[in-house]
CSV table of C-alpha atoms in Angstrom, one decimal:
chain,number,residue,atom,x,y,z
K,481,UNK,CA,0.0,0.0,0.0
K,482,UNK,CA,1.4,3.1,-1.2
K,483,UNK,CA,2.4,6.0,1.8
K,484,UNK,CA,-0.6,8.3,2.8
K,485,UNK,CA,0.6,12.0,2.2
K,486,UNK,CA,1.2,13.6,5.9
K,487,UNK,CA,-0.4,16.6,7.1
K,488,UNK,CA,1.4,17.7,10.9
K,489,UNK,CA,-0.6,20.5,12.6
K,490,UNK,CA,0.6,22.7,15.6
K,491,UNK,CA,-1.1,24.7,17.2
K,492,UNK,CA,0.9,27.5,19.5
K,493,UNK,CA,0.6,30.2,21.8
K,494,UNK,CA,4.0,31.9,22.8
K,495,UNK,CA,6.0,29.1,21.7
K,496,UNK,CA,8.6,29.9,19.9
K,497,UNK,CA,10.9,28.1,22.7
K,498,UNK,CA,8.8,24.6,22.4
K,499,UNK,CA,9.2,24.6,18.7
K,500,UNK,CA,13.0,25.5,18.4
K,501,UNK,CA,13.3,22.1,20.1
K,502,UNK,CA,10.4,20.1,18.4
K,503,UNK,CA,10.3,21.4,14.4
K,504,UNK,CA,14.2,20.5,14.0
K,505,UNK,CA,13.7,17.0,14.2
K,506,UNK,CA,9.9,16.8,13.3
K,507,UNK,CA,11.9,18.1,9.6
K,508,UNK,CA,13.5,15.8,9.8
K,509,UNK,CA,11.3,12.8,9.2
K,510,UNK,CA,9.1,14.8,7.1
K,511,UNK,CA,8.5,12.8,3.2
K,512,UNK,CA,8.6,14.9,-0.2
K,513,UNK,CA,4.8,15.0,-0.2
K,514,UNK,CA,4.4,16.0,3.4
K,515,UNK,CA,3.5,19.3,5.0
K,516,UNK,CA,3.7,21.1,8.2
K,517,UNK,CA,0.9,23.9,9.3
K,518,UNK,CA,1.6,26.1,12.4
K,519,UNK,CA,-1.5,28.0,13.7
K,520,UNK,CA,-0.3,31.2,15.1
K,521,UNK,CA,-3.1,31.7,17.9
K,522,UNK,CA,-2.2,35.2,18.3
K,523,UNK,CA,1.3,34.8,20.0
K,524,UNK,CA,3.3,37.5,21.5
K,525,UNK,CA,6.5,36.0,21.0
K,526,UNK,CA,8.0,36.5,16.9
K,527,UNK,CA,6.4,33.0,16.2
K,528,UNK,CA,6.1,33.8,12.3
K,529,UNK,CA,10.1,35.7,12.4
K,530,UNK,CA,11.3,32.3,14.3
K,531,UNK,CA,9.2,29.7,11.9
K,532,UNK,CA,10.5,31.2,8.8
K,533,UNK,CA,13.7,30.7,9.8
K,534,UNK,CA,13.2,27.1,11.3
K,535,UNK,CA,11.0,25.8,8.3
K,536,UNK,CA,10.7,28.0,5.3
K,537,UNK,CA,8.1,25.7,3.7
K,538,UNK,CA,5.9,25.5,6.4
K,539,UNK,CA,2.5,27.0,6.3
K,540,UNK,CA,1.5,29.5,8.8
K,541,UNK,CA,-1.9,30.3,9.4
K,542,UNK,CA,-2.1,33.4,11.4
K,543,UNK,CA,-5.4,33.9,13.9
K,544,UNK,CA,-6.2,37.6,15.2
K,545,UNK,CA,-6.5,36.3,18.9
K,546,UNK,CA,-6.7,33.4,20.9
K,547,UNK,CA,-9.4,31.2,19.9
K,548,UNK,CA,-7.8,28.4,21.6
K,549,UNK,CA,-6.5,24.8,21.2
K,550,UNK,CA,-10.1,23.8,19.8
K,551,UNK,CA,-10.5,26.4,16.9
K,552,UNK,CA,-7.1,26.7,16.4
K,553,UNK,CA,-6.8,22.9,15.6
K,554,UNK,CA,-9.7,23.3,13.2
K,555,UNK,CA,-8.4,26.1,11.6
K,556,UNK,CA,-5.3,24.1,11.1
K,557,UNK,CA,-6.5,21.1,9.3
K,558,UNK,CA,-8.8,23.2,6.9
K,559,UNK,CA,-5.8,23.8,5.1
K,560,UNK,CA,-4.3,20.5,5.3
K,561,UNK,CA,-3.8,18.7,1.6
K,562,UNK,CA,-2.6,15.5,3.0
K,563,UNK,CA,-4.3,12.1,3.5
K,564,UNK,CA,-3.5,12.0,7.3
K,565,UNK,CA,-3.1,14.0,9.7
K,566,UNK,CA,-1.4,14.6,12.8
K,567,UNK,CA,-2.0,17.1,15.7
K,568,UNK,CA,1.2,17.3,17.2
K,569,UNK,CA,1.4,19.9,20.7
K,570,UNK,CA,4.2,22.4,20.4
K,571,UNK,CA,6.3,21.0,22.9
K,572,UNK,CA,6.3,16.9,21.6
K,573,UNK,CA,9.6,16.5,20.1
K,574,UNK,CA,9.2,13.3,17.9
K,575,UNK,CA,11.4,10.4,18.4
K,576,UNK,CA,13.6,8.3,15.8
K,577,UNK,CA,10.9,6.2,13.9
K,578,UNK,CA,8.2,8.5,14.7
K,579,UNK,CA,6.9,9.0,11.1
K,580,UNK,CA,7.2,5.4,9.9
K,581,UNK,CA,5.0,4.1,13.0
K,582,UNK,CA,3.0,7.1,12.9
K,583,UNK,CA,2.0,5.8,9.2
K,584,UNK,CA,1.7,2.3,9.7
K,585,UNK,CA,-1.9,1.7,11.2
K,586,UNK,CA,-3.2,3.5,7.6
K,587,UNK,CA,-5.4,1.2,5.6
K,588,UNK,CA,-6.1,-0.7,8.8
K,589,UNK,CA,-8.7,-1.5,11.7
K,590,UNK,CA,-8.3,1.1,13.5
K,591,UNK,CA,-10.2,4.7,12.8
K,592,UNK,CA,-7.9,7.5,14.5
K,593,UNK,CA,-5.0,6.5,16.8
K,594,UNK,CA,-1.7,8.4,19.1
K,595,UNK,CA,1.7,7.7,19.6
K,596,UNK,CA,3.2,6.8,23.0
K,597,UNK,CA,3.5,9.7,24.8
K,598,UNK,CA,6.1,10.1,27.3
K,599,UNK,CA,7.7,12.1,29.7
K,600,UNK,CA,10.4,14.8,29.2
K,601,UNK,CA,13.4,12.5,29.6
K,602,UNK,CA,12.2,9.4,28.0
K,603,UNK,CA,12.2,6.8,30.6
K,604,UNK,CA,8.8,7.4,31.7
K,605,UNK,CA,4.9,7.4,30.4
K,606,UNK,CA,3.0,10.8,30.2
K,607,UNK,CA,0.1,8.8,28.5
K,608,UNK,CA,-0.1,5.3,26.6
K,609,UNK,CA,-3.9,6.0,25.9
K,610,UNK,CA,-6.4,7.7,27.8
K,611,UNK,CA,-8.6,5.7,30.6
K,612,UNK,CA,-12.2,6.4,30.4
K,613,UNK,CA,-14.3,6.6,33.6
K,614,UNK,CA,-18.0,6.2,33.1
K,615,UNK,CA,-18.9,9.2,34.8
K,616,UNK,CA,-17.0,11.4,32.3
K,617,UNK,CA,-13.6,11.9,34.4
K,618,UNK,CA,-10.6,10.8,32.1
K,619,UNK,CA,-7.2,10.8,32.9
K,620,UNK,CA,-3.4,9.7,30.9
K,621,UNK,CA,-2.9,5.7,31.4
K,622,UNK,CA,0.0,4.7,32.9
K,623,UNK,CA,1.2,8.2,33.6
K,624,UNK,CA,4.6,8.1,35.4
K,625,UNK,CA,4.8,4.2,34.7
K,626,UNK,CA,8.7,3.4,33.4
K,627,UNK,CA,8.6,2.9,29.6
K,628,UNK,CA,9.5,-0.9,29.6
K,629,UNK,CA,6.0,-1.1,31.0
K,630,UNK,CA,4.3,0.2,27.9
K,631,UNK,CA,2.5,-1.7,25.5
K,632,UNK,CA,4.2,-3.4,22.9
K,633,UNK,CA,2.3,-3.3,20.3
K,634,UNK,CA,-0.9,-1.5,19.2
K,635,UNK,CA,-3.3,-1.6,21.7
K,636,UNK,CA,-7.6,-0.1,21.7
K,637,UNK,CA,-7.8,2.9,23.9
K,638,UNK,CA,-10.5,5.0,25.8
K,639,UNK,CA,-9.5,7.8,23.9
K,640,UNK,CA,-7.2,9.7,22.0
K,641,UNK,CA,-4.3,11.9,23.3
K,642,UNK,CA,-4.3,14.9,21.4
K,643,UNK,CA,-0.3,15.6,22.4
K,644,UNK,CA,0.1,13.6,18.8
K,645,UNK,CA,-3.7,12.2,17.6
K,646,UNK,CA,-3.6,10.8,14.0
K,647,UNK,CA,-6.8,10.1,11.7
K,648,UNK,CA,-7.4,10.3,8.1
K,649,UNK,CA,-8.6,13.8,7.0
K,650,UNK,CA,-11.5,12.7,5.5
K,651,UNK,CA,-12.5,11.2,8.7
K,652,UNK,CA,-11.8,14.5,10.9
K,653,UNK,CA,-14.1,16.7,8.1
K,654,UNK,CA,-16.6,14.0,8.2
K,655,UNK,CA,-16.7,14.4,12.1
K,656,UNK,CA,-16.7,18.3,11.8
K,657,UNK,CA,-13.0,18.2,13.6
K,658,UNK,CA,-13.3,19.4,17.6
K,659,UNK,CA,-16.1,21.5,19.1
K,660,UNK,CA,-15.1,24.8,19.3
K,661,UNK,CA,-17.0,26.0,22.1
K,662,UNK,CA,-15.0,23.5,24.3
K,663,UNK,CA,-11.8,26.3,24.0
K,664,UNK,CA,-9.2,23.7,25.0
K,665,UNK,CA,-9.7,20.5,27.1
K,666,UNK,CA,-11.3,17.2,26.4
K,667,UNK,CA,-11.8,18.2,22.7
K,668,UNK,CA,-9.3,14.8,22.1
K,669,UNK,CA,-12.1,12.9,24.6
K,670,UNK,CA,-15.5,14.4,22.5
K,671,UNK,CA,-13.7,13.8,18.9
K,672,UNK,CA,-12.4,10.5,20.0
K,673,UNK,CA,-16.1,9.2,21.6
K,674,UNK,CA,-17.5,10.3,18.3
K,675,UNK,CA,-15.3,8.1,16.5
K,676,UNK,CA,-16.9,5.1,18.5
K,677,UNK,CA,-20.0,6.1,17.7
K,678,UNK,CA,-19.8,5.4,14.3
K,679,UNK,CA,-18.0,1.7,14.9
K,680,UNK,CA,-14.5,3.1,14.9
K,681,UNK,CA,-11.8,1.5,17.4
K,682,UNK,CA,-8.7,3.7,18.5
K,683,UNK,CA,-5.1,2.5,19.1
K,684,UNK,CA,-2.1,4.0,20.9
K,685,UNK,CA,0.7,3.0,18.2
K,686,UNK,CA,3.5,2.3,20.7
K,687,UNK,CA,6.6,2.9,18.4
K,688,UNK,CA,5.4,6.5,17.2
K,689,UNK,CA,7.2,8.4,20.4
K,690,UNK,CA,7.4,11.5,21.2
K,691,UNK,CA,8.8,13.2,24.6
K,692,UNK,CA,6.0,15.9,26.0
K,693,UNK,CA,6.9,18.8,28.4
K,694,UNK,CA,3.7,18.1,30.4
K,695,UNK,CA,2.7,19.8,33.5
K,696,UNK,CA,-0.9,19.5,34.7
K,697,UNK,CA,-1.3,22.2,37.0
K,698,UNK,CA,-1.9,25.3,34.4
K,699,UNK,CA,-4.1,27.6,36.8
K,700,UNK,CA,-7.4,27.3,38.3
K,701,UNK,CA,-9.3,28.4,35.0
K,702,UNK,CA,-7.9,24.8,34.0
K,703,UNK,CA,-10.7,23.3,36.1
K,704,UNK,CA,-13.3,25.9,34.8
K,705,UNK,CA,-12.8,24.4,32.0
K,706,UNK,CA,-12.4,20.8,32.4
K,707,UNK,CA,-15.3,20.6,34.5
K,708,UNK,CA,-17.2,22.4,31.8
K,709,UNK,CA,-16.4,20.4,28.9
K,710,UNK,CA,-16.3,17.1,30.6
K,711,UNK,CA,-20.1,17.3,31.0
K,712,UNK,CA,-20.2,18.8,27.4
K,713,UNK,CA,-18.7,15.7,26.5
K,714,UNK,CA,-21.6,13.6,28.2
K,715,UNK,CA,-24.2,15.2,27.3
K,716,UNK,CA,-22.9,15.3,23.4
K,717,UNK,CA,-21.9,11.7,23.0
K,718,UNK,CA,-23.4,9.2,25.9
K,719,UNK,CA,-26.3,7.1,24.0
K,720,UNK,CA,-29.1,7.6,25.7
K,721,UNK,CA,-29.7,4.2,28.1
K,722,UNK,CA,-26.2,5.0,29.3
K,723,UNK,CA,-27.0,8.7,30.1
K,724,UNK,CA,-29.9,7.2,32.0
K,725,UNK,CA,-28.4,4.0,33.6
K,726,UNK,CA,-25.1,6.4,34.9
K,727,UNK,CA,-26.9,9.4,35.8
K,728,UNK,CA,-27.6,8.6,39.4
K,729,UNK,CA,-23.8,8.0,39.8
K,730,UNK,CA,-22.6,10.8,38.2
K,731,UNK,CA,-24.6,13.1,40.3
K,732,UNK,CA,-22.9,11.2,43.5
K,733,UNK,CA,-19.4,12.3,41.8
K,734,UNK,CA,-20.4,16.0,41.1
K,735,UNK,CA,-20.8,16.2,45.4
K,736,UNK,CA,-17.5,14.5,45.2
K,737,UNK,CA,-15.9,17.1,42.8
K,738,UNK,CA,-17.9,19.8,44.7
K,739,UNK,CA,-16.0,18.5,48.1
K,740,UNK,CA,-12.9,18.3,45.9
K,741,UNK,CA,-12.9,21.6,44.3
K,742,UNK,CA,-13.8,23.6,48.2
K,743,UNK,CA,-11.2,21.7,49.7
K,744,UNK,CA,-8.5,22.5,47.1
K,745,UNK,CA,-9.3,26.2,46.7
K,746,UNK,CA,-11.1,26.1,43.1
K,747,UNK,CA,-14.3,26.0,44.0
K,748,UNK,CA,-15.2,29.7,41.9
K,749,UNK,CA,-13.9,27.9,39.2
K,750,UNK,CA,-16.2,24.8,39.4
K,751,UNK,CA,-19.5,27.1,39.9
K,752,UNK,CA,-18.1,29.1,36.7
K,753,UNK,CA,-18.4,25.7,34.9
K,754,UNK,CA,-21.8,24.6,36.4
K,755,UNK,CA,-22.4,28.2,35.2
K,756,UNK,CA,-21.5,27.7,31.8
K,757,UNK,CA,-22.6,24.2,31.2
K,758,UNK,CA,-26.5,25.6,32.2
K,759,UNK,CA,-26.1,28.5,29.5
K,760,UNK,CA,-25.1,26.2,26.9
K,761,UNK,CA,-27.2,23.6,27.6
K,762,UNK,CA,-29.3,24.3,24.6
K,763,UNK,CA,-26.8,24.2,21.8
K,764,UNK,CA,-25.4,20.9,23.7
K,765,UNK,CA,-28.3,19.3,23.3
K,766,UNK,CA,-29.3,20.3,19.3
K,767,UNK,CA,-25.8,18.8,18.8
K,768,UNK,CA,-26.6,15.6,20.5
K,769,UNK,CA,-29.1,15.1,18.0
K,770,UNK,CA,-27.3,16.1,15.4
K,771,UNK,CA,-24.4,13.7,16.8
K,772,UNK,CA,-26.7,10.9,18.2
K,773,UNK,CA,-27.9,10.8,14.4
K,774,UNK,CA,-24.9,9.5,13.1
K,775,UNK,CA,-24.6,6.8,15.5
K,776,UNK,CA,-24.4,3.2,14.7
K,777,UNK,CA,-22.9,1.3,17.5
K,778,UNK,CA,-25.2,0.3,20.7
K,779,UNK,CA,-24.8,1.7,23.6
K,780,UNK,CA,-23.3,-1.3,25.2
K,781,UNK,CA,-20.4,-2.0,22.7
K,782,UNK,CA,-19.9,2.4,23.2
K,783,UNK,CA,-19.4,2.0,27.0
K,784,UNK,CA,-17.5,-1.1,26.4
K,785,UNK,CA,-14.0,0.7,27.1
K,786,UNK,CA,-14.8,2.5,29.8
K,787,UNK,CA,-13.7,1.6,33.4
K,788,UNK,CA,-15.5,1.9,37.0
K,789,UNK,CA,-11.5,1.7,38.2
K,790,UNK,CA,-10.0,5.5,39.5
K,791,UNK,CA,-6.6,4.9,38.8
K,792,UNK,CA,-5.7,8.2,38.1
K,793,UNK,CA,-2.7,9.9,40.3
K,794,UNK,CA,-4.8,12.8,40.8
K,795,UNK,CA,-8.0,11.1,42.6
K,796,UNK,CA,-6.0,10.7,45.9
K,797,UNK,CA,-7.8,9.1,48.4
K,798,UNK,CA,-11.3,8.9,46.9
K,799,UNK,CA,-9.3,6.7,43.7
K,800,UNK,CA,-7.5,4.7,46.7
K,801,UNK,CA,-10.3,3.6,48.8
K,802,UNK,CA,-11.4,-0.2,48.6
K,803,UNK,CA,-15.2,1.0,49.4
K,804,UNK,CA,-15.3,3.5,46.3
K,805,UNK,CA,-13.8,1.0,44.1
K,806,UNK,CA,-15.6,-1.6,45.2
K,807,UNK,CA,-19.0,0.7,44.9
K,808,UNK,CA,-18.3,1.4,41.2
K,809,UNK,CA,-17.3,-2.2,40.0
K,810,UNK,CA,-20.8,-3.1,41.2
K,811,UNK,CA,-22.7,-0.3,39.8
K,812,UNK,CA,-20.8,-0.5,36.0
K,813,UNK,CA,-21.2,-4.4,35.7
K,814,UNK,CA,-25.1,-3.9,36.5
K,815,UNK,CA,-25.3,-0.8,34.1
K,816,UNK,CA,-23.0,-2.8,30.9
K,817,UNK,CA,-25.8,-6.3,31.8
K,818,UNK,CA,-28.5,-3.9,31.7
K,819,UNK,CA,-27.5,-2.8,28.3
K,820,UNK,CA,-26.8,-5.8,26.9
């Protein structure tokens, strides 16, 4: 099978520093027929100066302000003239292989899928696929696991990292690319649930590496919006007898995040969301139809992937305790044989 032409968008905000590091050997790798897009959300920094001198032939496509990861992605891959195409954050510097493995799931099973993401130095995971929680919460798998304990070969996911998320173009313009409204966050999680939706499986490709400069603590606003858009998400993509079936649960987790966000200061932030999430409520739900539409998997082979387990660093004690855990394994495997 002849080798699908390559479209790599980043998007960037003030980072000129990031993409010193990353475009060099992202070049690199690049085929004759391949092309690299920068979106220029309004930085402050001499981006377009710095990328004409790193990569002449790259296309720039300059935005007026800030219209965020979201947008800013979609704005990219407009212009995009190859078969696939790769979001790739500012700061993943691509590995040795990268482009090969990053190719080789075309013409295959799978519908979109990520390269291993890891950790500044190399040694350790940032994110070998995201875990989804049926309540909506999703978090990196095996963040800070060592590397020897990543998967070995392609592997379904919960949902798509966009550090480096690959998919055919077609299939991106066919899904209408990430919901702009969402401004950054969970954008990977709604694009990669819609996917399922229509049958498609997604794969982290364990050879395509790249090393990410990840920190999660970026500001309270980061909750604002994470809260926000993880309901978005829901609401958007959850068939309907799920919706139902987890509903009672996922209002037992919102006092949970409620206790959460009072006790770790942010609690502003999570009414903003609640805030939000009310006023859009009515173009969420004209794009469930709209979304719910399209679908043609059932609502038990959609949950299928997702886990009652909180194994994510960041729960703390609520992911540690046996009684939670033990809750939620209960509840799910009554929801998935009610479905079925």
């Amino acid at each position: 099978m002849a080798r699908a032409s390559l479209s790599t968008v980043i998007v960037a905000h003030d980072s000129v520093s990031d993409l010193r590091r990353s475009i060099p050997p992202l070049l690199d790798q690049l085929a004759s027929g391949d092309e690299l897009i920068v979106v220029d959300n309004a930085s402050r920094d001499g981006l377009a100066g710095t990328l004409a001198q790193l990569a002449p032939r790259a296309r720039l496509v300059s935005s007026a302000e800030n219209v965020g990861f979201a947008a800013g992605a979609n704005q990219g891959v407009a212009q995009a003239r190859g078969e696939l195409v790769v979001l790739l954050n500012p700061d993943a510097v691509v590995q040795p292989g990268w482009s090969d493995a990053i190719h080789a799931p075309w013409g295959g099973p799978w519908a979109g899928w990520m390269g291993l993401v890891l950790l500044e130095g190399g040694d350790t995971i940032n994110s070998s696929g995201g875990i989804l929680h049926f309540t909506g919460l999703g978090w990196a798998g095996q963040m800070g696991e060592p590397v020897a304990m990543a998967p070995a070969l392609p592997m379904e996911v919960g949902f798509l990292s966009g550090a480096c998320l690959a998919l055919p173009t077609a299939t991106w313009r066919e899904l209408g690319g990430f919901p702009e409204h969402f401004f950054m966050y969970c954008e990977d999680v709604d694009l990669s649930l819609k996917l399922r939706l229509r049958g498609g499986k997604l794969a982290v490709v364990p050879d395509a590496r790249v090393l990410h400069r990840y920190e999660f603590s970026k500001g309270r606003q980061k909750w604002r919006l994470l809260e926000r858009n993880r309901w978005a998400v829901v609401i958007r993509t959850y068939p309907g007898a799920l919706l139902l079936l987890v509903a009672p649960a996922m209002l037992l987790a919102e006092l949970a995040i409620w206790a959460a966000a009072v006790r770790g200061g942010w609690a502003r932030m999570k009414a903003l969301a609640t805030i939000d999430l009310l006023a859009g409520l009515p173009r969420l739900l004209l794009e469930r139809r709209g979304i719910q539409a399209e679908r043609r998997l059932g609502a038990a082979q959609f949950a299928a992937p997702m886990t009652a387990e909180l194994s994510s660093p960041y729960l703390g004690s609520v992911g540690s305790s046996r009684w939670i855990s033990g809750a939620l394994r209960l509840y799910w495997r009554a929801v998935l044989a009610l479905l079925r």
